[in-house]
Amino acid sequence: MISTSQTPALQSIGRDAARLLGEFSPIILSNRAPVEPTLDGRFVPGAGGLVRALTSLASAVKASWVSAARTDAERDLASSGTSISSDFEPEHAFPIFFAPTDAEEFQRHYAVISNPLLWFAHHYLWNMAIEPVIDETIHRAWFDGYCKVNAAIAERALEVARGQPRRPLFLTQDYQLYLVPERIRSALPQAVMQHFIHVPWPEPRYFKVLPAAIREPILRGLLANDIVGLQTTLDVHNFLRCCVELMGLRVAEPEGVVLYGGRLVWVRAYPVSIDVDALKRLGESRRVRDIELEVGGWRPEKLIVRVDRTDPAKNLVRGFLAYERLLEDHAEYHGRIALWAFLQPSRQDVDAYRQYLDLVRTTVDRIETRFGRDNWKPTRLELGEDIYRAVAAYRSYDVLLVNPIIDGMNLVAKEGPVVNERSGVLVLSESAGAHEELGNHVLSINPFDVEVTAGAIHRALQMDQTERTERSTAIYQTVATNDVARWIRHQLEDIRSVTPRLRVVSHNQ
Ligand code: F6P
């Protein structure tokens, strides 16, 4: 279960929600649920930044949460129609409902369309001379997978909405559910709907890799919302350009508005963030302290850390190549530093993800063979899902390497500096969404340039204490100011502002 004891951010979200959402019954929709039943009957928190960011809101406003049934245990819950509770403590708990899915349809939705196709389109991941090949398998998976799972989620959300005491507010999340809003809009024209996209939005020429039969329903689905939320101003710009170039729509870019089907759709940037106090409390927990003691037993003088899902977009391999360059160029570090990669195995039912993890392992093995000695392991590759271990790694780093090829936000770049105990330096890709806020205080790198990345790690390792303190304090202050409460408040304020206008438009219809 999720622990949501009251933090200042949570209290502030609760106050904002009472002020701004009084007339609504919020319903959050996401592919993965915030709590997942395991086969042995336990419940564990769902993986990923999306769940972490939205649990605070759901708990504060007592939202209902609707997700796809991804496993047999979830399918059993879906067919019984019962909800599960997010928390043992009733004052923090909210109900979670599962939408029924057929196992094969879900597999096509997740492992053929959402991740190998849409995720790759959003993150510019293809080697375009040879991929993607959009063939019959993909077209079929679109209709017999993605469309069907989206329809099932919309249906379950509508059922949940019918049981709510107030006007439903649908808060749909991410790229797995692009078709849900249009179905809800056609069943409930008065619904208030916002869709937040956690991933980067590509520019029109890249998005156009998706055939019209796929990209147009996606854009229509999103434009069924009242507000489309993205992570950064660049994402907003790209989305608006897609509306113009690919749909021939009229947009007002300075106002962030698209005119679609006689309605105005707002397109806004809301950079996602974290609950700083909740993370700090976790950092002070006994479990994290015990792990830190263990780390103290093996860590060399300086520790470089990375914490990531094993996703090609995270650019793990180039991170190791840069580290290899550092060891080639600087023999003085041998025996004195290590790169600890604490990685969460991700999407191993997708070929590209399995192959990528193999490449990570091969690269690490080579570095060990080249540089490892009896009394020194230059790399430490750990695979596991353990928030306590991730936080212990955050507290222990001298350098935090966050070098994604491109990333919607990257919450590791915000989480690490908030709990770090060593005035550690953040080496950050200029293509991570977090760079828009933190760029002045980090060592920026081009994620493709392993020479520059090696140089930045070297510079971080050499940086004097004064500069380290200045930079890490500035990052802390930026994140603490722009925290999860602010992320949510801005969205709720916009939902509030857009609602009266909807009423006026609806009276004229
Ligand atoms: O942030 C992107 C995202 O895909 C979220 O939608 C999701 O919760 C998280 O990453 C984990 O992804 P998955 O559910 O595919 O493991």
Short mmCIF file of C-alpha atoms and ligand atoms in Angstrom, two decimals:
data_model
loop_
_atom_site.label_atom_id
_atom_site.label_comp_id
_atom_site.label_asym_id
_atom_site.label_seq_id
_atom_site.Cartn_x
_atom_site.Cartn_y
_atom_site.Cartn_z
CA MET A 1 0.00 0.00 0.00
CA ILE A 2 1.02 3.60 -0.45
CA SER A 3 2.10 5.55 2.61
CA THR A 4 0.66 9.05 2.38
CA SER A 5 1.09 10.53 5.83
CA GLN A 6 0.34 14.26 5.72
CA THR A 7 3.19 16.34 4.35
CA PRO A 8 3.00 20.13 3.83
CA ALA A 9 2.60 19.49 0.08
CA LEU A 10 -0.27 17.11 0.66
CA GLN A 11 -1.96 19.58 3.01
CA SER A 12 -1.54 22.34 0.46
CA ILE A 13 -2.98 20.13 -2.30
CA GLY A 14 -5.92 19.35 -0.01
CA ARG A 15 -6.58 23.07 0.58
CA ASP A 16 -6.27 23.91 -3.13
CA ALA A 17 -8.54 21.04 -4.05
CA ALA A 18 -11.19 22.16 -1.56
CA ARG A 19 -10.97 25.71 -2.95
CA LEU A 20 -10.87 24.81 -6.63
CA LEU A 21 -12.50 21.43 -7.05
CA GLY A 22 -15.49 21.68 -4.71
CA GLU A 23 -18.04 21.03 -7.43
CA PHE A 24 -16.19 18.07 -8.97
CA SER A 25 -15.74 14.37 -8.37
CA PRO A 26 -12.23 13.78 -9.82
CA ILE A 27 -11.45 10.55 -11.61
CA ILE A 28 -7.83 9.78 -12.52
CA LEU A 29 -7.24 7.43 -15.43
CA SER A 30 -3.93 5.71 -16.14
CA ASN A 31 -2.72 2.55 -17.79
CA ARG A 32 -0.92 1.25 -14.69
CA ALA A 33 -2.66 1.44 -11.32
CA PRO A 34 -1.07 3.21 -8.35
CA VAL A 35 -1.28 0.00 -6.35
CA GLU A 36 -0.86 -3.43 -7.86
CA PRO A 37 -2.06 -6.75 -6.46
CA THR A 38 0.63 -9.45 -6.50
CA LEU A 39 0.01 -13.15 -7.09
CA ASP A 40 0.56 -13.92 -3.40
CA GLY A 41 -2.24 -11.54 -2.41
CA ARG A 42 -0.15 -8.53 -1.38
CA PHE A 43 -0.45 -4.99 -2.79
CA VAL A 44 2.61 -3.03 -3.93
CA PRO A 45 2.94 0.54 -5.24
CA GLY A 46 2.90 0.78 -9.05
CA ALA A 47 6.17 1.69 -10.79
CA GLY A 48 7.02 5.01 -12.40
CA GLY A 49 7.00 8.75 -11.85
CA LEU A 50 3.39 9.12 -12.95
CA VAL A 51 2.12 7.09 -10.01
CA ARG A 52 4.36 8.93 -7.55
CA ALA A 53 3.21 12.35 -8.76
CA LEU A 54 -0.51 11.63 -8.85
CA THR A 55 -0.92 9.65 -5.67
CA SER A 56 -0.63 12.92 -3.72
CA LEU A 57 -3.54 14.42 -5.64
CA ALA A 58 -5.70 11.31 -5.45
CA SER A 59 -5.16 11.04 -1.73
CA ALA A 60 -5.82 14.73 -1.06
CA VAL A 61 -9.03 14.97 -3.10
CA LYS A 62 -10.27 11.40 -2.57
CA ALA A 63 -10.31 10.85 -6.30
CA SER A 64 -11.36 7.60 -7.87
CA TRP A 65 -8.66 5.97 -9.96
CA VAL A 66 -9.34 3.81 -13.03
CA SER A 67 -6.64 1.66 -14.66
CA ALA A 68 -6.36 -1.18 -17.15
CA ALA A 69 -6.29 -4.69 -15.76
CA ARG A 70 -2.75 -5.74 -16.68
CA THR A 71 -2.42 -9.07 -14.90
CA ASP A 72 -4.66 -12.01 -14.05
CA ALA A 73 -5.00 -10.76 -10.48
CA GLU A 74 -6.19 -7.39 -11.80
CA ARG A 75 -8.50 -9.10 -14.30
CA ASP A 76 -10.18 -10.94 -11.42
CA LEU A 77 -10.74 -7.62 -9.68
CA ALA A 78 -12.00 -6.07 -12.91
CA SER A 79 -14.56 -8.78 -13.51
CA SER A 80 -15.81 -8.64 -9.92
CA GLY A 81 -16.30 -4.90 -10.47
CA THR A 82 -15.04 -4.14 -6.96
CA SER A 83 -12.51 -1.46 -6.19
CA ILE A 84 -9.43 -1.84 -4.02
CA SER A 85 -8.29 0.73 -1.52
CA SER A 86 -5.00 2.57 -1.99
CA ASP A 87 -4.09 2.75 1.70
CA PHE A 88 -4.68 1.06 5.04
CA GLU A 89 -5.37 4.43 6.63
CA PRO A 90 -8.91 5.50 5.64
CA GLU A 91 -8.14 9.23 5.77
CA HIS A 92 -5.57 8.83 2.98
CA ALA A 93 -7.28 6.08 1.01
CA PHE A 94 -8.91 6.38 -2.40
CA PRO A 95 -10.60 3.66 -4.47
CA ILE A 96 -8.92 2.03 -7.46
CA PHE A 97 -11.04 0.39 -10.18
CA PHE A 98 -9.77 -1.90 -12.92
CA ALA A 99 -11.09 -1.96 -16.49
CA PRO A 100 -11.53 -5.49 -17.86
CA THR A 101 -9.11 -6.41 -20.64
CA ASP A 102 -8.48 -9.53 -22.65
CA ALA A 103 -4.87 -10.72 -22.09
CA GLU A 104 -3.99 -10.79 -25.81
CA GLU A 105 -5.59 -7.44 -26.50
CA PHE A 106 -3.70 -5.93 -23.59
CA GLN A 107 -0.45 -7.42 -24.87
CA ARG A 108 -1.04 -5.78 -28.29
CA HIS A 109 -1.96 -2.51 -26.60
CA TYR A 110 1.13 -2.47 -24.38
CA ALA A 111 3.85 -4.47 -26.11
CA VAL A 112 3.08 -3.63 -29.78
CA ILE A 113 1.54 -0.14 -29.77
CA SER A 114 2.11 1.82 -26.56
CA ASN A 115 5.76 1.07 -26.02
CA PRO A 116 7.48 -0.01 -29.24
CA LEU A 117 5.46 2.43 -31.35
CA LEU A 118 4.15 5.41 -29.37
CA TRP A 119 6.96 5.58 -26.81
CA PHE A 120 9.52 5.36 -29.61
CA ALA A 121 7.73 8.11 -31.57
CA HIS A 122 7.68 10.37 -28.52
CA HIS A 123 11.35 9.76 -27.71
CA TYR A 124 12.87 9.81 -31.24
CA LEU A 125 14.19 6.31 -30.66
CA TRP A 126 14.12 4.78 -34.13
CA ASN A 127 17.02 4.12 -36.40
CA MET A 128 14.87 5.44 -39.23
CA ALA A 129 16.72 3.89 -42.18
CA ILE A 130 15.34 0.54 -41.08
CA GLU A 131 12.58 1.10 -38.53
CA PRO A 132 9.72 1.28 -37.83
CA VAL A 133 8.08 -1.01 -40.37
CA ILE A 134 4.38 -0.28 -40.02
CA ASP A 135 2.87 -3.54 -41.17
CA GLU A 136 -0.29 -5.57 -40.77
CA THR A 137 0.71 -6.60 -37.22
CA ILE A 138 0.82 -2.99 -36.13
CA HIS A 139 -2.43 -2.01 -37.83
CA ARG A 140 -4.13 -5.02 -36.27
CA ALA A 141 -2.65 -4.30 -32.84
CA TRP A 142 -3.93 -0.75 -33.12
CA PHE A 143 -7.53 -1.87 -33.74
CA ASP A 144 -7.54 -5.11 -31.74
CA GLY A 145 -5.38 -3.88 -28.89
CA TYR A 146 -4.96 -0.17 -28.29
CA CYS A 147 -8.47 0.86 -29.41
CA LYS A 148 -10.11 -1.92 -27.41
CA VAL A 149 -8.21 -1.33 -24.17
CA ASN A 150 -8.88 2.41 -24.48
CA ALA A 151 -12.59 1.68 -24.99
CA ALA A 152 -12.67 -0.58 -21.92
CA ILE A 153 -11.02 2.08 -19.75
CA ALA A 154 -13.43 4.76 -20.99
CA GLU A 155 -16.37 2.45 -20.27
CA ARG A 156 -15.23 1.70 -16.72
CA ALA A 157 -14.53 5.39 -16.08
CA LEU A 158 -18.04 6.29 -17.24
CA GLU A 159 -19.51 3.67 -14.87
CA VAL A 160 -17.48 5.10 -12.02
CA ALA A 161 -18.57 8.62 -12.98
CA ARG A 162 -22.24 7.62 -12.84
CA GLY A 163 -21.79 6.63 -9.20
CA GLN A 164 -20.21 9.95 -8.16
CA PRO A 165 -22.04 12.61 -6.18
CA ARG A 166 -20.74 15.57 -8.21
CA ARG A 167 -19.87 16.59 -11.75
CA PRO A 168 -17.09 14.28 -12.96
CA LEU A 169 -13.66 15.67 -13.72
CA PHE A 170 -11.61 13.24 -15.82
CA LEU A 171 -7.85 13.51 -15.42
CA THR A 172 -6.39 11.15 -18.01
CA GLN A 173 -2.69 10.32 -17.99
CA ASP A 174 -0.19 9.69 -20.73
CA TYR A 175 0.24 8.06 -24.10
CA GLN A 176 -1.36 4.71 -23.38
CA LEU A 177 -4.83 6.30 -23.16
CA TYR A 178 -5.02 8.78 -26.04
CA LEU A 179 -8.40 7.53 -27.29
CA VAL A 180 -10.20 7.57 -23.95
CA PRO A 181 -11.27 11.26 -23.83
CA GLU A 182 -13.10 11.21 -27.16
CA ARG A 183 -15.22 8.26 -26.03
CA ILE A 184 -16.02 9.98 -22.75
CA ARG A 185 -16.86 13.24 -24.53
CA SER A 186 -19.33 11.51 -26.84
CA ALA A 187 -21.08 9.84 -23.88
CA LEU A 188 -20.90 12.87 -21.57
CA PRO A 189 -20.65 16.09 -23.61
CA GLN A 190 -20.59 18.20 -20.42
CA ALA A 191 -17.69 16.33 -18.84
CA VAL A 192 -14.69 18.38 -17.78
CA MET A 193 -11.52 16.70 -19.00
CA GLN A 194 -7.81 17.25 -18.75
CA HIS A 195 -5.15 14.97 -20.21
CA PHE A 196 -1.59 15.18 -18.93
CA ILE A 197 1.17 13.82 -21.16
CA HIS A 198 4.24 12.81 -19.17
CA VAL A 199 6.43 12.15 -22.23
CA PRO A 200 7.99 14.65 -24.67
CA TRP A 201 5.88 15.73 -27.62
CA PRO A 202 7.82 15.35 -30.92
CA GLU A 203 7.90 17.84 -33.74
CA PRO A 204 5.43 17.25 -36.62
CA ARG A 205 7.81 15.63 -39.08
CA TYR A 206 8.75 12.97 -36.56
CA PHE A 207 5.18 12.42 -35.33
CA LYS A 208 4.27 11.93 -38.99
CA VAL A 209 6.10 8.61 -38.93
CA LEU A 210 2.83 7.37 -37.46
CA PRO A 211 0.36 6.80 -40.31
CA ALA A 212 -2.67 9.07 -40.54
CA ALA A 213 -4.89 6.16 -39.44
CA ILE A 214 -3.10 6.25 -36.09
CA ARG A 215 -1.93 9.84 -35.57
CA GLU A 216 -5.24 11.49 -36.45
CA PRO A 217 -7.31 9.52 -33.92
CA ILE A 218 -4.60 10.33 -31.36
CA LEU A 219 -4.85 14.06 -31.99
CA ARG A 220 -8.65 13.97 -32.15
CA GLY A 221 -8.70 11.98 -28.91
CA LEU A 222 -6.54 14.55 -27.16
CA LEU A 223 -8.52 17.47 -28.53
CA ALA A 224 -11.67 16.05 -26.96
CA ASN A 225 -10.20 17.34 -23.67
CA ASP A 226 -10.68 20.85 -22.33
CA ILE A 227 -7.00 21.06 -21.43
CA VAL A 228 -3.98 19.18 -22.74
CA GLY A 229 -1.09 19.38 -20.26
CA LEU A 230 2.53 18.82 -21.30
CA GLN A 231 5.82 18.98 -19.44
CA THR A 232 7.66 21.88 -21.07
CA THR A 233 7.16 24.91 -23.30
CA LEU A 234 8.93 23.07 -26.13
CA ASP A 235 6.41 20.23 -25.88
CA VAL A 236 3.55 22.75 -26.08
CA HIS A 237 5.11 24.32 -29.16
CA ASN A 238 5.54 20.91 -30.84
CA PHE A 239 1.99 19.86 -30.03
CA LEU A 240 0.53 23.06 -31.46
CA ARG A 241 2.65 22.66 -34.60
CA CYS A 242 1.28 19.11 -35.00
CA CYS A 243 -2.27 20.49 -34.78
CA VAL A 244 -1.48 22.95 -37.58
CA GLU A 245 0.66 20.76 -39.83
CA LEU A 246 -1.06 17.41 -39.44
CA MET A 247 -4.69 18.40 -38.79
CA GLY A 248 -4.92 21.78 -40.54
CA LEU A 249 -6.29 23.37 -37.35
CA ARG A 250 -6.12 26.98 -36.21
CA VAL A 251 -4.06 27.64 -33.11
CA ALA A 252 -3.10 30.74 -31.12
CA GLU A 253 0.37 29.87 -29.94
CA PRO A 254 0.91 32.79 -27.50
CA GLU A 255 -2.35 31.92 -25.73
CA GLY A 256 -1.78 28.16 -26.01
CA VAL A 257 -5.15 27.46 -27.58
CA VAL A 258 -6.43 25.21 -30.39
CA LEU A 259 -9.78 25.76 -32.06
CA TYR A 260 -11.30 22.33 -32.61
CA GLY A 261 -14.90 21.37 -33.43
CA GLY A 262 -16.23 24.74 -32.24
CA ARG A 263 -14.46 24.41 -28.88
CA LEU A 264 -11.31 26.01 -27.55
CA VAL A 265 -8.79 23.51 -26.18
CA TRP A 266 -6.06 24.84 -23.90
CA VAL A 267 -2.56 23.45 -24.32
CA ARG A 268 -0.33 24.26 -21.36
CA ALA A 269 3.01 23.31 -19.80
CA TYR A 270 2.95 22.00 -16.22
CA PRO A 271 6.39 20.64 -15.26
CA VAL A 272 5.76 17.62 -13.05
CA SER A 273 7.52 17.54 -9.69
CA ILE A 274 7.88 15.75 -6.37
CA ASP A 275 6.76 15.86 -2.75
CA VAL A 276 9.99 17.10 -1.20
CA ASP A 277 9.08 16.38 2.44
CA ALA A 278 7.77 12.90 1.71
CA LEU A 279 11.06 12.05 0.02
CA LYS A 280 13.11 13.57 2.84
CA ARG A 281 11.14 11.54 5.39
CA LEU A 282 11.86 8.42 3.39
CA GLY A 283 15.52 9.41 3.37
CA GLU A 284 15.54 9.49 7.15
CA SER A 285 13.87 6.10 7.51
CA ARG A 286 15.64 3.22 9.24
CA ARG A 287 15.60 1.12 6.07
CA VAL A 288 17.39 3.76 4.03
CA ARG A 289 19.94 4.30 6.82
CA ASP A 290 20.68 0.56 6.94
CA ILE A 291 21.27 0.49 3.19
CA GLU A 292 23.54 3.52 3.48
CA LEU A 293 25.61 1.66 6.07
CA GLU A 294 25.94 -1.25 3.65
CA VAL A 295 26.96 1.17 0.87
CA GLY A 296 29.53 2.72 3.21
CA GLY A 297 31.11 -0.75 3.43
CA TRP A 298 31.94 -0.96 -0.28
CA ARG A 299 31.91 2.55 -1.71
CA PRO A 300 35.21 3.98 -2.90
CA GLU A 301 36.27 7.56 -2.28
CA LYS A 302 33.89 9.01 -4.93
CA LEU A 303 30.63 7.53 -6.10
CA ILE A 304 28.87 8.25 -9.38
CA VAL A 305 25.24 7.12 -9.28
CA ARG A 306 22.48 6.62 -11.79
CA VAL A 307 18.93 5.43 -11.06
CA ASP A 308 16.78 4.61 -14.08
CA ARG A 309 14.35 2.23 -15.67
CA THR A 310 16.13 0.05 -18.23
CA ASP A 311 14.68 2.07 -21.07
CA PRO A 312 16.55 2.89 -24.30
CA ALA A 313 15.48 6.53 -23.82
CA LYS A 314 17.51 6.66 -20.61
CA ASN A 315 20.73 6.28 -22.62
CA LEU A 316 22.38 3.84 -20.24
CA VAL A 317 24.87 2.50 -22.77
CA ARG A 318 26.32 5.92 -23.68
CA GLY A 319 26.52 6.66 -19.96
CA PHE A 320 28.77 3.62 -19.52
CA LEU A 321 30.77 4.51 -22.65
CA ALA A 322 31.41 7.96 -21.19
CA TYR A 323 32.55 6.37 -17.94
CA GLU A 324 34.84 4.05 -19.90
CA ARG A 325 36.37 7.13 -21.62
CA LEU A 326 36.90 8.71 -18.21
CA LEU A 327 38.78 5.64 -17.00
CA GLU A 328 40.86 5.57 -20.21
CA ASP A 329 41.86 9.20 -19.84
CA HIS A 330 42.31 9.38 -16.08
CA ALA A 331 44.26 6.51 -14.57
CA GLU A 332 44.37 8.55 -11.36
CA TYR A 333 40.74 7.55 -10.74
CA HIS A 334 41.44 3.81 -10.90
CA GLY A 335 40.66 2.27 -7.54
CA ARG A 336 39.13 5.54 -6.28
CA ILE A 337 35.74 5.82 -8.02
CA ALA A 338 32.79 3.63 -9.02
CA LEU A 339 29.68 3.99 -11.12
CA TRP A 340 26.70 2.50 -9.30
CA ALA A 341 23.79 1.94 -11.70
CA PHE A 342 20.65 0.99 -9.81
CA LEU A 343 18.27 0.04 -12.59
CA GLN A 344 14.63 -1.00 -12.60
CA PRO A 345 13.97 -3.71 -15.21
CA SER A 346 11.32 -2.26 -17.49
CA ARG A 347 9.02 -3.59 -20.24
CA GLN A 348 10.87 -6.87 -20.61
CA ASP A 349 7.97 -8.17 -22.70
CA VAL A 350 9.09 -5.80 -25.47
CA ASP A 351 11.98 -7.09 -27.66
CA ALA A 352 13.74 -3.74 -27.96
CA TYR A 353 13.88 -3.40 -24.17
CA ARG A 354 15.28 -6.91 -23.65
CA GLN A 355 17.94 -6.36 -26.32
CA TYR A 356 18.84 -3.02 -24.78
CA LEU A 357 19.36 -4.55 -21.35
CA ASP A 358 21.61 -7.19 -22.93
CA LEU A 359 23.69 -4.40 -24.47
CA VAL A 360 23.95 -2.69 -21.09
CA ARG A 361 25.23 -5.92 -19.52
CA THR A 362 27.77 -6.49 -22.31
CA THR A 363 29.08 -2.94 -21.99
CA VAL A 364 29.46 -3.23 -18.21
CA ASP A 365 31.20 -6.61 -18.56
CA ARG A 366 33.70 -5.08 -20.98
CA ILE A 367 34.50 -2.22 -18.60
CA GLU A 368 34.98 -4.69 -15.75
CA THR A 369 37.28 -6.86 -17.87
CA ARG A 370 39.32 -3.87 -19.01
CA PHE A 371 39.70 -2.00 -15.74
CA GLY A 372 38.53 -4.18 -12.83
CA ARG A 373 41.09 -5.43 -10.31
CA ASP A 374 40.91 -7.85 -7.39
CA ASN A 375 40.33 -5.04 -4.94
CA TRP A 376 38.35 -2.66 -7.18
CA LYS A 377 35.11 -2.98 -9.14
CA PRO A 378 34.77 0.12 -11.35
CA THR A 379 31.08 -0.51 -12.00
CA ARG A 380 28.24 -1.81 -9.90
CA LEU A 381 25.22 -2.87 -11.95
CA GLU A 382 22.20 -3.67 -9.80
CA LEU A 383 18.78 -4.54 -11.14
CA GLY A 384 15.87 -4.17 -8.77
CA GLU A 385 12.74 -2.35 -7.76
CA ASP A 386 13.34 -0.85 -4.32
CA ILE A 387 12.53 2.78 -3.50
CA TYR A 388 14.57 2.59 -0.27
CA ARG A 389 17.66 1.51 -2.16
CA ALA A 390 17.10 4.23 -4.77
CA VAL A 391 16.89 6.86 -2.01
CA ALA A 392 20.02 5.47 -0.32
CA ALA A 393 21.79 5.82 -3.70
CA TYR A 394 20.52 9.41 -3.98
CA ARG A 395 21.90 10.23 -0.54
CA SER A 396 25.29 8.71 -1.32
CA TYR A 397 26.33 10.17 -4.65
CA ASP A 398 29.10 12.62 -5.40
CA VAL A 399 27.94 12.79 -9.00
CA LEU A 400 24.44 11.96 -10.27
CA LEU A 401 24.40 11.04 -13.95
CA VAL A 402 21.07 11.72 -15.71
CA ASN A 403 21.76 11.57 -19.45
CA PRO A 404 18.55 10.58 -21.25
CA ILE A 405 18.40 10.86 -25.03
CA ILE A 406 15.23 12.81 -24.37
CA ASP A 407 12.85 12.66 -21.42
CA GLY A 408 9.49 14.19 -20.53
CA MET A 409 10.76 15.46 -17.19
CA ASN A 410 12.98 12.91 -15.41
CA LEU A 411 12.11 12.94 -11.74
CA VAL A 412 15.44 11.35 -10.76
CA ALA A 413 17.00 14.74 -11.56
CA LYS A 414 14.68 16.32 -8.98
CA GLU A 415 14.62 13.53 -6.38
CA GLY A 416 18.37 12.97 -6.10
CA PRO A 417 19.42 16.53 -5.21
CA VAL A 418 16.63 16.86 -2.62
CA VAL A 419 17.99 14.09 -0.37
CA ASN A 420 21.66 14.00 -1.31
CA GLU A 421 24.02 14.38 1.66
CA ARG A 422 27.30 15.16 -0.10
CA SER A 423 26.64 18.36 -2.07
CA GLY A 424 26.71 16.10 -5.11
CA VAL A 425 26.84 17.46 -8.64
CA LEU A 426 24.09 16.79 -11.18
CA VAL A 427 25.29 15.97 -14.70
CA LEU A 428 22.13 16.45 -16.75
CA SER A 429 21.17 15.92 -20.37
CA GLU A 430 20.11 19.11 -22.09
CA SER A 431 17.23 17.09 -23.57
CA ALA A 432 15.63 16.09 -20.26
CA GLY A 433 12.50 18.12 -19.47
CA ALA A 434 14.04 18.92 -16.06
CA HIS A 435 16.76 20.87 -17.84
CA GLU A 436 14.31 23.71 -18.56
CA GLU A 437 14.13 24.40 -14.78
CA LEU A 438 17.52 23.19 -13.51
CA GLY A 439 19.82 24.00 -16.44
CA ASN A 440 21.61 26.89 -14.71
CA HIS A 441 22.76 24.77 -11.79
CA VAL A 442 23.81 21.52 -13.42
CA LEU A 443 26.63 20.41 -15.67
CA SER A 444 24.76 20.20 -18.97
CA ILE A 445 25.64 17.54 -21.50
CA ASN A 446 24.67 16.57 -25.01
CA PRO A 447 23.49 12.99 -24.35
CA PHE A 448 25.00 11.67 -27.58
CA ASP A 449 28.46 13.10 -26.91
CA VAL A 450 30.34 10.64 -24.73
CA GLU A 451 33.48 12.84 -24.77
CA VAL A 452 31.54 15.76 -23.33
CA THR A 453 29.81 13.48 -20.82
CA ALA A 454 33.14 12.04 -19.67
CA GLY A 455 34.48 15.59 -19.35
CA ALA A 456 31.47 16.67 -17.29
CA ILE A 457 31.86 13.73 -14.89
CA HIS A 458 35.54 14.62 -14.53
CA ARG A 459 34.69 18.26 -13.86
CA ALA A 460 32.06 17.21 -11.31
CA LEU A 461 34.56 14.99 -9.52
CA GLN A 462 37.05 17.88 -9.37
CA MET A 463 34.62 20.63 -8.38
CA ASP A 464 35.48 22.51 -5.20
CA GLN A 465 33.21 22.42 -2.19
CA THR A 466 31.99 26.03 -2.54
CA GLU A 467 30.72 25.53 -6.08
CA ARG A 468 29.22 22.15 -5.22
CA THR A 469 27.31 23.68 -2.32
CA GLU A 470 26.10 26.64 -4.39
CA ARG A 471 24.85 24.44 -7.20
CA SER A 472 23.21 21.78 -5.03
CA THR A 473 21.51 24.40 -2.84
CA ALA A 474 20.14 26.17 -5.92
CA ILE A 475 18.72 22.91 -7.28
CA TYR A 476 17.17 22.12 -3.92
CA GLN A 477 15.51 25.53 -3.74
CA THR A 478 14.20 25.32 -7.30
CA VAL A 479 12.64 21.91 -6.71
CA ALA A 480 11.27 22.85 -3.28
CA THR A 481 9.58 25.92 -4.80
CA ASN A 482 8.27 24.15 -7.89
CA ASP A 483 7.09 21.08 -6.02
CA VAL A 484 4.26 18.65 -6.68
CA ALA A 485 1.76 20.91 -4.89
CA ARG A 486 2.54 23.70 -7.35
CA TRP A 487 2.29 21.29 -10.29
CA ILE A 488 -1.17 20.27 -9.15
CA ARG A 489 -2.29 23.79 -8.15
CA HIS A 490 -1.55 25.19 -11.60
CA GLN A 491 -3.56 22.44 -13.25
CA LEU A 492 -6.50 22.84 -10.87
CA GLU A 493 -6.51 26.62 -11.33
CA ASP A 494 -6.69 26.18 -15.09
CA ILE A 495 -9.44 23.59 -14.80
CA ARG A 496 -11.33 26.05 -12.60
CA SER A 497 -10.85 28.88 -15.11
CA VAL A 498 -11.87 26.80 -18.09
CA THR A 499 -15.08 25.51 -16.51
CA PRO A 500 -17.31 28.62 -16.55
CA ARG A 501 -16.41 29.14 -20.17
CA LEU A 502 -17.59 25.63 -20.95
CA ARG A 503 -20.95 26.41 -19.44
CA VAL A 504 -21.36 29.49 -21.64
CA VAL A 505 -20.42 27.56 -24.77
CA SER A 506 -22.80 24.74 -23.84
CA HIS A 507 -25.72 27.16 -23.39
CA ASN A 508 -25.20 28.42 -26.90
CA GLN A 509 -25.14 24.95 -28.41
O1 F6P B 1 6.21 8.19 -17.36
C1 F6P B 1 6.01 7.36 -18.43
C2 F6P B 1 5.42 6.03 -18.02
O2 F6P B 1 5.12 5.25 -19.12
C3 F6P B 1 4.16 6.11 -17.23
O3 F6P B 1 3.02 6.25 -18.01
C4 F6P B 1 4.23 4.83 -16.47
O4 F6P B 1 3.57 4.88 -15.27
C5 F6P B 1 5.73 4.63 -16.23
O5 F6P B 1 6.37 5.31 -17.26
C6 F6P B 1 6.15 3.17 -16.15
O6 F6P B 1 5.91 2.55 -17.38
P1 F6P B 1 5.28 1.12 -17.48
O7 F6P B 1 3.92 1.17 -16.87
O8 F6P B 1 5.25 0.80 -18.95
O9 F6P B 1 6.22 0.22 -16.73
#
